[in-house]
PDB file of C-alpha atoms and ligand atoms in Angstrom:
ATOM      1  CA  MET B   1     213.161 146.859  62.421  1.00 62.00           C
ATOM      2  CA  ALA B   2     213.305 150.486  63.943  1.00 68.00           C
ATOM      3  CA  SER B   3     216.811 149.960  65.072  1.00 76.00           C
ATOM      4  CA  LEU B   4     217.530 148.212  61.693  1.00 70.00           C
ATOM      5  CA  THR B   5     216.259 151.275  59.709  1.00 76.00           C
ATOM      6  CA  ARG B   6     218.097 153.626  61.996  1.00 75.00           C
ATOM      7  CA  LYS B   7     221.285 151.602  61.190  1.00 75.00           C
ATOM      8  CA  LEU B   8     220.738 151.893  57.480  1.00 72.00           C
ATOM      9  CA  ALA B   9     220.290 155.765  57.718  1.00 75.00           C
ATOM     10  CA  SER B  10     223.307 156.401  59.911  1.00 89.00           C
ATOM     11  CA  LYS B  11     225.127 154.243  57.147  1.00 92.00           C
ATOM     12  CA  LYS B  12     223.612 156.260  54.532  1.00 94.00           C
ATOM     13  CA  VAL B  13     224.743 159.578  56.136  1.00 95.00           C
ATOM     14  CA  ARG B  14     228.466 157.994  56.696  1.00 96.00           C
ATOM     15  CA  SER B  15     228.374 157.139  52.972  1.00 97.00           C
ATOM     16  CA  LEU B  16     227.405 160.525  51.812  1.00 96.00           C
ATOM     17  CA  GLU B  17     230.094 162.183  53.792  1.00 97.00           C
ATOM     18  CA  ILE B  18     232.815 159.740  52.773  1.00 98.00           C
ATOM     19  CA  LEU B  19     231.455 160.325  49.029  1.00 97.00           C
ATOM     20  CA  LEU B  20     232.041 163.905  49.619  1.00 97.00           C
ATOM     21  CA  ARG B  21     235.477 163.943  51.167  1.00 98.00           C
ATOM     22  CA  LEU B  22     236.735 161.587  48.216  1.00 98.00           C
ATOM     23  CA  LYS B  23     235.127 163.875  45.713  1.00 98.00           C
ATOM     24  CA  ARG B  24     237.261 166.634  47.137  1.00 98.00           C
ATOM     25  CA  LEU B  25     240.015 164.686  47.299  1.00 98.00           C
ATOM     26  CA  TYR B  26     240.073 163.065  43.811  1.00 98.00           C
ATOM     27  CA  PRO B  27     238.189 165.704  41.723  1.00 97.00           C
ATOM     28  CA  ASP B  28     238.989 164.414  38.282  1.00 96.00           C
ATOM     29  CA  ALA B  29     238.946 160.645  38.972  1.00 96.00           C
ATOM     30  CA  THR B  30     237.736 158.828  35.928  1.00 94.00           C
ATOM     31  CA  CYS B  31     238.166 155.237  34.461  1.00 94.00           C
ATOM     32  CA  SER B  32     241.698 155.072  33.958  1.00 94.00           C
ATOM     33  CA  LEU B  33     241.555 152.502  30.975  1.00 97.00           C
ATOM     34  CA  THR B  34     242.197 153.828  27.499  1.00 97.00           C
ATOM     35  CA  TYR B  35     239.859 153.068  24.972  1.00 98.00           C
ATOM     36  CA  ASP B  36     238.105 154.259  21.653  1.00 97.00           C
ATOM     37  CA  SER B  37     235.153 152.539  21.211  1.00 98.00           C
ATOM     38  CA  PRO B  38     232.763 150.385  23.687  1.00 98.00           C
ATOM     39  CA  VAL B  39     234.031 147.138  22.463  1.00 98.00           C
ATOM     40  CA  GLN B  40     237.460 148.560  23.342  1.00 98.00           C
ATOM     41  CA  LEU B  41     236.382 149.475  26.742  1.00 98.00           C
ATOM     42  CA  LEU B  42     234.561 145.878  27.094  1.00 98.00           C
ATOM     43  CA  VAL B  43     238.122 144.124  26.044  1.00 98.00           C
ATOM     44  CA  ALA B  44     240.442 146.366  28.050  1.00 98.00           C
ATOM     45  CA  THR B  45     238.000 145.693  31.284  1.00 98.00           C
ATOM     46  CA  ILE B  46     238.236 142.051  30.609  1.00 98.00           C
ATOM     47  CA  LEU B  47     241.912 142.119  30.285  1.00 98.00           C
ATOM     48  CA  SER B  48     242.124 144.376  33.801  1.00 96.00           C
ATOM     49  CA  ALA B  49     240.843 141.036  35.784  1.00 94.00           C
ATOM     50  CA  GLN B  50     243.799 140.543  38.217  1.00 92.00           C
ATOM     51  CA  CYS B  51     246.066 143.018  36.623  1.00 95.00           C
ATOM     52  CA  THR B  52     246.806 146.657  36.857  1.00 94.00           C
ATOM     53  CA  ASP B  53     244.923 149.210  34.625  1.00 95.00           C
ATOM     54  CA  GLU B  54     248.616 150.745  33.884  1.00 96.00           C
ATOM     55  CA  ARG B  55     249.696 147.358  32.522  1.00 98.00           C
ATOM     56  CA  VAL B  56     246.538 146.992  30.494  1.00 98.00           C
ATOM     57  CA  ASN B  57     247.208 150.429  28.879  1.00 98.00           C
ATOM     58  CA  LYS B  58     250.370 149.466  27.704  1.00 98.00           C
ATOM     59  CA  VAL B  59     249.036 146.494  26.105  1.00 98.00           C
ATOM     60  CA  THR B  60     246.036 147.805  24.314  1.00 98.00           C
ATOM     61  CA  PRO B  61     247.635 150.212  21.840  1.00 98.00           C
ATOM     62  CA  GLY B  62     249.092 147.102  19.977  1.00 98.00           C
ATOM     63  CA  LEU B  63     246.291 145.102  20.312  1.00 98.00           C
ATOM     64  CA  PHE B  64     243.705 147.616  19.213  1.00 98.00           C
ATOM     65  CA  SER B  65     245.859 148.662  16.064  1.00 98.00           C
ATOM     66  CA  ARG B  66     246.064 145.102  14.897  1.00 98.00           C
ATOM     67  CA  PHE B  67     242.338 144.304  15.988  1.00 98.00           C
ATOM     68  CA  PRO B  68     240.264 147.413  16.189  1.00 98.00           C
ATOM     69  CA  ASP B  69     236.622 146.206  16.613  1.00 98.00           C
ATOM     70  CA  ALA B  70     234.591 143.135  17.619  1.00 98.00           C
ATOM     71  CA  GLN B  71     234.743 141.450  13.959  1.00 98.00           C
ATOM     72  CA  ALA B  72     238.611 141.579  13.682  1.00 98.00           C
ATOM     73  CA  LEU B  73     238.912 140.320  17.422  1.00 98.00           C
ATOM     74  CA  ALA B  74     236.374 137.830  16.706  1.00 98.00           C
ATOM     75  CA  GLY B  75     238.433 136.471  13.843  1.00 98.00           C
ATOM     76  CA  ALA B  76     241.981 137.002  15.175  1.00 98.00           C
ATOM     77  CA  ASN B  77     244.355 134.142  15.439  1.00 98.00           C
ATOM     78  CA  ARG B  78     243.932 132.800  18.839  1.00 98.00           C
ATOM     79  CA  GLU B  79     247.876 132.540  19.322  1.00 98.00           C
ATOM     80  CA  GLU B  80     248.675 135.877  18.039  1.00 98.00           C
ATOM     81  CA  LEU B  81     246.046 137.219  20.261  1.00 98.00           C
ATOM     82  CA  GLU B  82     247.196 135.417  23.117  1.00 98.00           C
ATOM     83  CA  THR B  83     250.834 136.808  22.601  1.00 98.00           C
ATOM     84  CA  LEU B  84     249.745 140.418  22.419  1.00 98.00           C
ATOM     85  CA  ILE B  85     247.902 140.075  25.748  1.00 98.00           C
ATOM     86  CA  ARG B  86     250.255 137.767  27.399  1.00 98.00           C
ATOM     87  CA  SER B  87     251.847 140.270  29.962  1.00 98.00           C
ATOM     88  CA  THR B  88     248.290 140.861  31.501  1.00 98.00           C
ATOM     89  CA  GLY B  89     248.184 137.504  33.208  1.00 98.00           C
ATOM     90  CA  PHE B  90     245.746 134.482  32.495  1.00 98.00           C
ATOM     91  CA  TYR B  91     246.056 135.297  28.873  1.00 98.00           C
ATOM     92  CA  ARG B  92     244.614 131.859  27.606  1.00 98.00           C
ATOM     93  CA  ASN B  93     241.536 132.274  29.310  1.00 98.00           C
ATOM     94  CA  LYS B  94     241.115 136.237  28.462  1.00 98.00           C
ATOM     95  CA  ALA B  95     241.835 135.462  25.020  1.00 98.00           C
ATOM     96  CA  LYS B  96     239.210 132.894  24.696  1.00 98.00           C
ATOM     97  CA  ASN B  97     236.605 135.606  26.720  1.00 98.00           C
ATOM     98  CA  ILE B  98     237.417 138.108  24.517  1.00 98.00           C
ATOM     99  CA  GLN B  99     236.789 135.967  21.340  1.00 98.00           C
ATOM    100  CA  GLY B 100     233.979 134.319  22.675  1.00 98.00           C
ATOM    101  CA  ALA B 101     232.368 137.738  23.655  1.00 98.00           C
ATOM    102  CA  CYS B 102     233.196 139.514  20.193  1.00 98.00           C
ATOM    103  CA  ASP B 103     231.898 136.516  18.086  1.00 98.00           C
ATOM    104  CA  LYS B 104     228.678 136.830  20.159  1.00 98.00           C
ATOM    105  CA  ILE B 105     228.556 140.484  19.906  1.00 98.00           C
ATOM    106  CA  VAL B 106     229.055 140.036  15.938  1.00 98.00           C
ATOM    107  CA  ARG B 107     226.472 137.295  15.668  1.00 98.00           C
ATOM    108  CA  GLU B 108     223.583 138.765  17.801  1.00 98.00           C
ATOM    109  CA  PHE B 109     224.113 142.386  18.224  1.00 98.00           C
ATOM    110  CA  GLY B 110     225.172 143.617  15.014  1.00 97.00           C
ATOM    111  CA  GLY B 111     228.827 144.208  15.636  1.00 97.00           C
ATOM    112  CA  LYS B 112     227.719 146.544  18.514  1.00 97.00           C
ATOM    113  CA  VAL B 113     228.218 145.985  22.215  1.00 98.00           C
ATOM    114  CA  PRO B 114     224.591 145.791  23.769  1.00 98.00           C
ATOM    115  CA  GLN B 115     223.335 148.337  26.376  1.00 98.00           C
ATOM    116  CA  ARG B 116     221.371 146.283  28.692  1.00 98.00           C
ATOM    117  CA  MET B 117     222.644 144.570  31.652  1.00 98.00           C
ATOM    118  CA  GLU B 118     220.806 141.355  31.049  1.00 98.00           C
ATOM    119  CA  GLU B 119     222.429 141.021  27.494  1.00 98.00           C
ATOM    120  CA  LEU B 120     225.924 142.122  28.621  1.00 98.00           C
ATOM    121  CA  LEU B 121     225.819 139.188  31.140  1.00 98.00           C
ATOM    122  CA  THR B 122     225.466 136.616  28.617  1.00 98.00           C
ATOM    123  CA  LEU B 123     228.755 137.486  26.797  1.00 98.00           C
ATOM    124  CA  PRO B 124     231.499 135.250  27.557  1.00 97.00           C
ATOM    125  CA  GLY B 125     233.637 136.495  30.604  1.00 94.00           C
ATOM    126  CA  VAL B 126     231.232 139.252  31.607  1.00 97.00           C
ATOM    127  CA  ALA B 127     229.983 139.629  35.002  1.00 96.00           C
ATOM    128  CA  ARG B 128     228.356 142.490  36.685  1.00 97.00           C
ATOM    129  CA  LYS B 129     231.610 144.312  37.355  1.00 96.00           C
ATOM    130  CA  THR B 130     232.624 144.437  33.562  1.00 97.00           C
ATOM    131  CA  ALA B 131     229.011 144.955  32.601  1.00 98.00           C
ATOM    132  CA  ASN B 132     228.711 148.072  35.132  1.00 98.00           C
ATOM    133  CA  VAL B 133     232.077 149.670  33.840  1.00 98.00           C
ATOM    134  CA  VAL B 134     231.082 149.474  30.147  1.00 98.00           C
ATOM    135  CA  LEU B 135     227.335 150.695  30.650  1.00 98.00           C
ATOM    136  CA  ALA B 136     228.476 153.559  32.862  1.00 97.00           C
ATOM    137  CA  HIS B 137     231.695 154.781  30.942  1.00 97.00           C
ATOM    138  CA  ALA B 138     230.652 153.866  27.312  1.00 98.00           C
ATOM    139  CA  PHE B 139     226.739 154.717  27.496  1.00 98.00           C
ATOM    140  CA  GLY B 140     226.674 156.508  30.608  1.00 97.00           C
ATOM    141  CA  ILE B 141     224.084 154.093  31.904  1.00 98.00           C
ATOM    142  CA  LEU B 142     224.041 153.469  35.817  1.00 98.00           C
ATOM    143  CA  GLU B 143     222.784 149.917  36.260  1.00 96.00           C
ATOM    144  CA  GLY B 144     224.671 149.188  39.475  1.00 97.00           C
ATOM    145  CA  VAL B 145     227.799 149.799  41.451  1.00 98.00           C
ATOM    146  CA  THR B 146     231.068 148.376  39.974  1.00 97.00           C
ATOM    147  CA  VAL B 147     232.567 146.296  42.824  1.00 97.00           C
ATOM    148  CA  ASP B 148     236.401 145.419  41.850  1.00 95.00           C
ATOM    149  CA  THR B 149     238.958 144.427  44.734  1.00 95.00           C
ATOM    150  CA  HIS B 150     239.296 147.869  45.839  1.00 96.00           C
ATOM    151  CA  VAL B 151     235.652 148.747  46.215  1.00 98.00           C
ATOM    152  CA  LYS B 152     235.164 145.165  48.195  1.00 98.00           C
ATOM    153  CA  ARG B 153     237.979 146.011  50.345  1.00 98.00           C
ATOM    154  CA  LEU B 154     237.422 149.295  51.217  1.00 98.00           C
ATOM    155  CA  SER B 155     233.427 148.888  51.603  1.00 98.00           C
ATOM    156  CA  GLN B 156     234.254 146.232  53.906  1.00 98.00           C
ATOM    157  CA  ARG B 157     236.841 148.498  55.893  1.00 98.00           C
ATOM    158  CA  LEU B 158     234.451 151.322  56.115  1.00 97.00           C
ATOM    159  CA  GLY B 159     231.941 149.058  57.605  1.00 97.00           C
ATOM    160  CA  LEU B 160     229.365 149.680  54.986  1.00 97.00           C
ATOM    161  CA  THR B 161     228.967 145.849  54.205  1.00 97.00           C
ATOM    162  CA  THR B 162     229.606 142.564  55.770  1.00 97.00           C
ATOM    163  CA  GLN B 163     229.239 140.651  52.617  1.00 98.00           C
ATOM    164  CA  LYS B 164     232.055 138.911  50.557  1.00 97.00           C
ATOM    165  CA  ASP B 165     230.384 138.139  47.548  1.00 97.00           C
ATOM    166  CA  PRO B 166     230.768 140.929  45.013  1.00 96.00           C
ATOM    167  CA  VAL B 167     226.994 140.882  43.979  1.00 97.00           C
ATOM    168  CA  ARG B 168     225.706 141.294  47.743  1.00 98.00           C
ATOM    169  CA  ILE B 169     228.354 143.819  48.340  1.00 98.00           C
ATOM    170  CA  GLU B 170     227.013 145.854  45.277  1.00 98.00           C
ATOM    171  CA  ARG B 171     223.401 145.106  46.469  1.00 98.00           C
ATOM    172  CA  ASP B 172     224.340 146.703  49.968  1.00 97.00           C
ATOM    173  CA  LEU B 173     225.991 149.702  48.348  1.00 98.00           C
ATOM    174  CA  MET B 174     223.027 150.496  46.132  1.00 97.00           C
ATOM    175  CA  LYS B 175     220.982 150.991  49.287  1.00 96.00           C
ATOM    176  CA  LEU B 176     223.525 153.361  50.625  1.00 96.00           C
ATOM    177  CA  ILE B 177     224.753 155.407  47.571  1.00 97.00           C
ATOM    178  CA  PRO B 178     222.142 157.680  45.476  1.00 96.00           C
ATOM    179  CA  GLN B 179     221.982 156.127  42.094  1.00 97.00           C
ATOM    180  CA  PRO B 180     223.531 159.302  40.084  1.00 97.00           C
ATOM    181  CA  ASP B 181     226.651 158.652  42.272  1.00 97.00           C
ATOM    182  CA  TRP B 182     227.221 154.795  41.723  1.00 98.00           C
ATOM    183  CA  GLU B 183     230.114 155.368  39.417  1.00 96.00           C
ATOM    184  CA  ASN B 184     231.667 158.119  41.180  1.00 96.00           C
ATOM    185  CA  TRP B 185     231.700 156.058  44.201  1.00 96.00           C
ATOM    186  CA  SER B 186     233.518 153.139  42.820  1.00 97.00           C
ATOM    187  CA  ILE B 187     236.104 155.217  40.896  1.00 97.00           C
ATOM    188  CA  ARG B 188     236.878 157.107  43.962  1.00 98.00           C
ATOM    189  CA  LEU B 189     236.984 154.221  46.200  1.00 98.00           C
ATOM    190  CA  ILE B 190     239.396 152.630  43.529  1.00 97.00           C
ATOM    191  CA  TYR B 191     241.534 155.911  43.467  1.00 97.00           C
ATOM    192  CA  HIS B 192     241.831 155.798  47.318  1.00 98.00           C
ATOM    193  CA  GLY B 193     242.652 152.172  47.681  1.00 98.00           C
ATOM    194  CA  ARG B 194     245.307 152.440  45.270  1.00 96.00           C
ATOM    195  CA  ALA B 195     247.142 155.637  47.059  1.00 97.00           C
ATOM    196  CA  VAL B 196     245.877 155.235  50.679  1.00 98.00           C
ATOM    197  CA  CYS B 197     243.873 152.156  51.808  1.00 98.00           C
ATOM    198  CA  LYS B 198     246.107 149.705  50.509  1.00 98.00           C
ATOM    199  CA  ALA B 199     245.440 145.932  50.819  1.00 96.00           C
ATOM    200  CA  ARG B 200     248.478 145.055  52.696  1.00 95.00           C
ATOM    201  CA  LYS B 201     249.280 148.221  54.670  1.00 95.00           C
ATOM    202  CA  PRO B 202     246.436 151.022  54.963  1.00 98.00           C
ATOM    203  CA  ASP B 203     247.858 154.319  55.644  1.00 98.00           C
ATOM    204  CA  CYS B 204     245.322 155.328  58.204  1.00 98.00           C
ATOM    205  CA  GLN B 205     247.298 158.158  59.460  1.00 97.00           C
ATOM    206  CA  ASN B 206     246.994 160.088  56.285  1.00 97.00           C
ATOM    207  CA  CYS B 207     243.566 159.232  55.617  1.00 98.00           C
ATOM    208  CA  VAL B 208     240.884 161.878  55.310  1.00 98.00           C
ATOM    209  CA  LEU B 209     238.171 158.731  56.357  1.00 97.00           C
ATOM    210  CA  ALA B 210     239.779 157.676  59.577  1.00 97.00           C
ATOM    211  CA  ASP B 211     237.243 159.535  61.563  1.00 96.00           C
ATOM    212  CA  LEU B 212     234.653 157.685  59.830  1.00 96.00           C
ATOM    213  CA  CYS B 213     236.171 154.366  59.633  1.00 97.00           C
ATOM    214  CA  PRO B 214     235.605 151.553  61.963  1.00 96.00           C
ATOM    215  CA  SER B 215     239.051 149.902  60.953  1.00 97.00           C
ATOM    216  CA  ALA B 216     241.197 152.976  61.155  1.00 97.00           C
ATOM    217  CA  GLU B 217     244.394 152.155  62.942  1.00 91.00           C
ATOM    218  CA  LEU B 218     245.592 155.357  64.532  1.00 82.00           C
TER     219      LEU B 218
HETATM  220  S1  SF4 O   1     241.132 154.932  57.939  1.00 80.81           S
HETATM  221 FE1  SF4 O   1     242.561 153.163  57.235  1.00 80.81          FE
HETATM  222  S2  SF4 O   1     241.102 151.340  56.955  1.00 80.81           S
HETATM  223 FE2  SF4 O   1     240.059 153.251  56.802  1.00 80.81          FE
HETATM  224  S3  SF4 O   1     239.642 153.911  54.707  1.00 80.81           S
HETATM  225 FE3  SF4 O   1     241.346 154.972  55.596  1.00 80.81          FE
HETATM  226  S4  SF4 O   1     243.051 153.689  55.136  1.00 80.81           S
HETATM  227 FE4  SF4 O   1     241.341 152.470  54.886  1.00 80.81          FE
END
């Protein structure tokens, strides 16, 4: 028990140092999806699954000028919606989820995206990752740590979790990172994952975290 507590304490110290360095490296890091309202952020986040934010940002201006809110998206012609979002991949499933979520938002939440995790998770296509992004960036509510593919990979490489399931990884990270920094953590790990600690070839030689990382190849 004592050694488990010591292990957790040393992981916490390392996590805080990692966060400090990444804050210095990416001082202005923020959500890179463009949106004008909570529902637009929700839709953009659904579209970002298996797709880059860059590509999503190319698709959403056309999509949101045609269907700007939950009501318009819920009532959209499915084929037209699929055509508009096609280039983000998995477009049939994404269109179905977007319309299912928007329909529920209109019918059960007065056309407004709910601000509680339990309610968000009842929307089609919304798991904790999407809910955390929407809560943090649309409402400033920190309910958890967003675990996308970059956060998952980097947290594993940095030796902060041995879990594979995003919900379990999130639980591990919530014990290590102070709550006010939960979204700061995710955003900066995403930046670092895109720029340095890439999936195929991490650039450990040029990584500011190398001395803190058990996976560093130097
Ligand atoms: S040292 Fe290498 S594996 Fe570790 S975080 Fe940096 S780039 Fe990734």
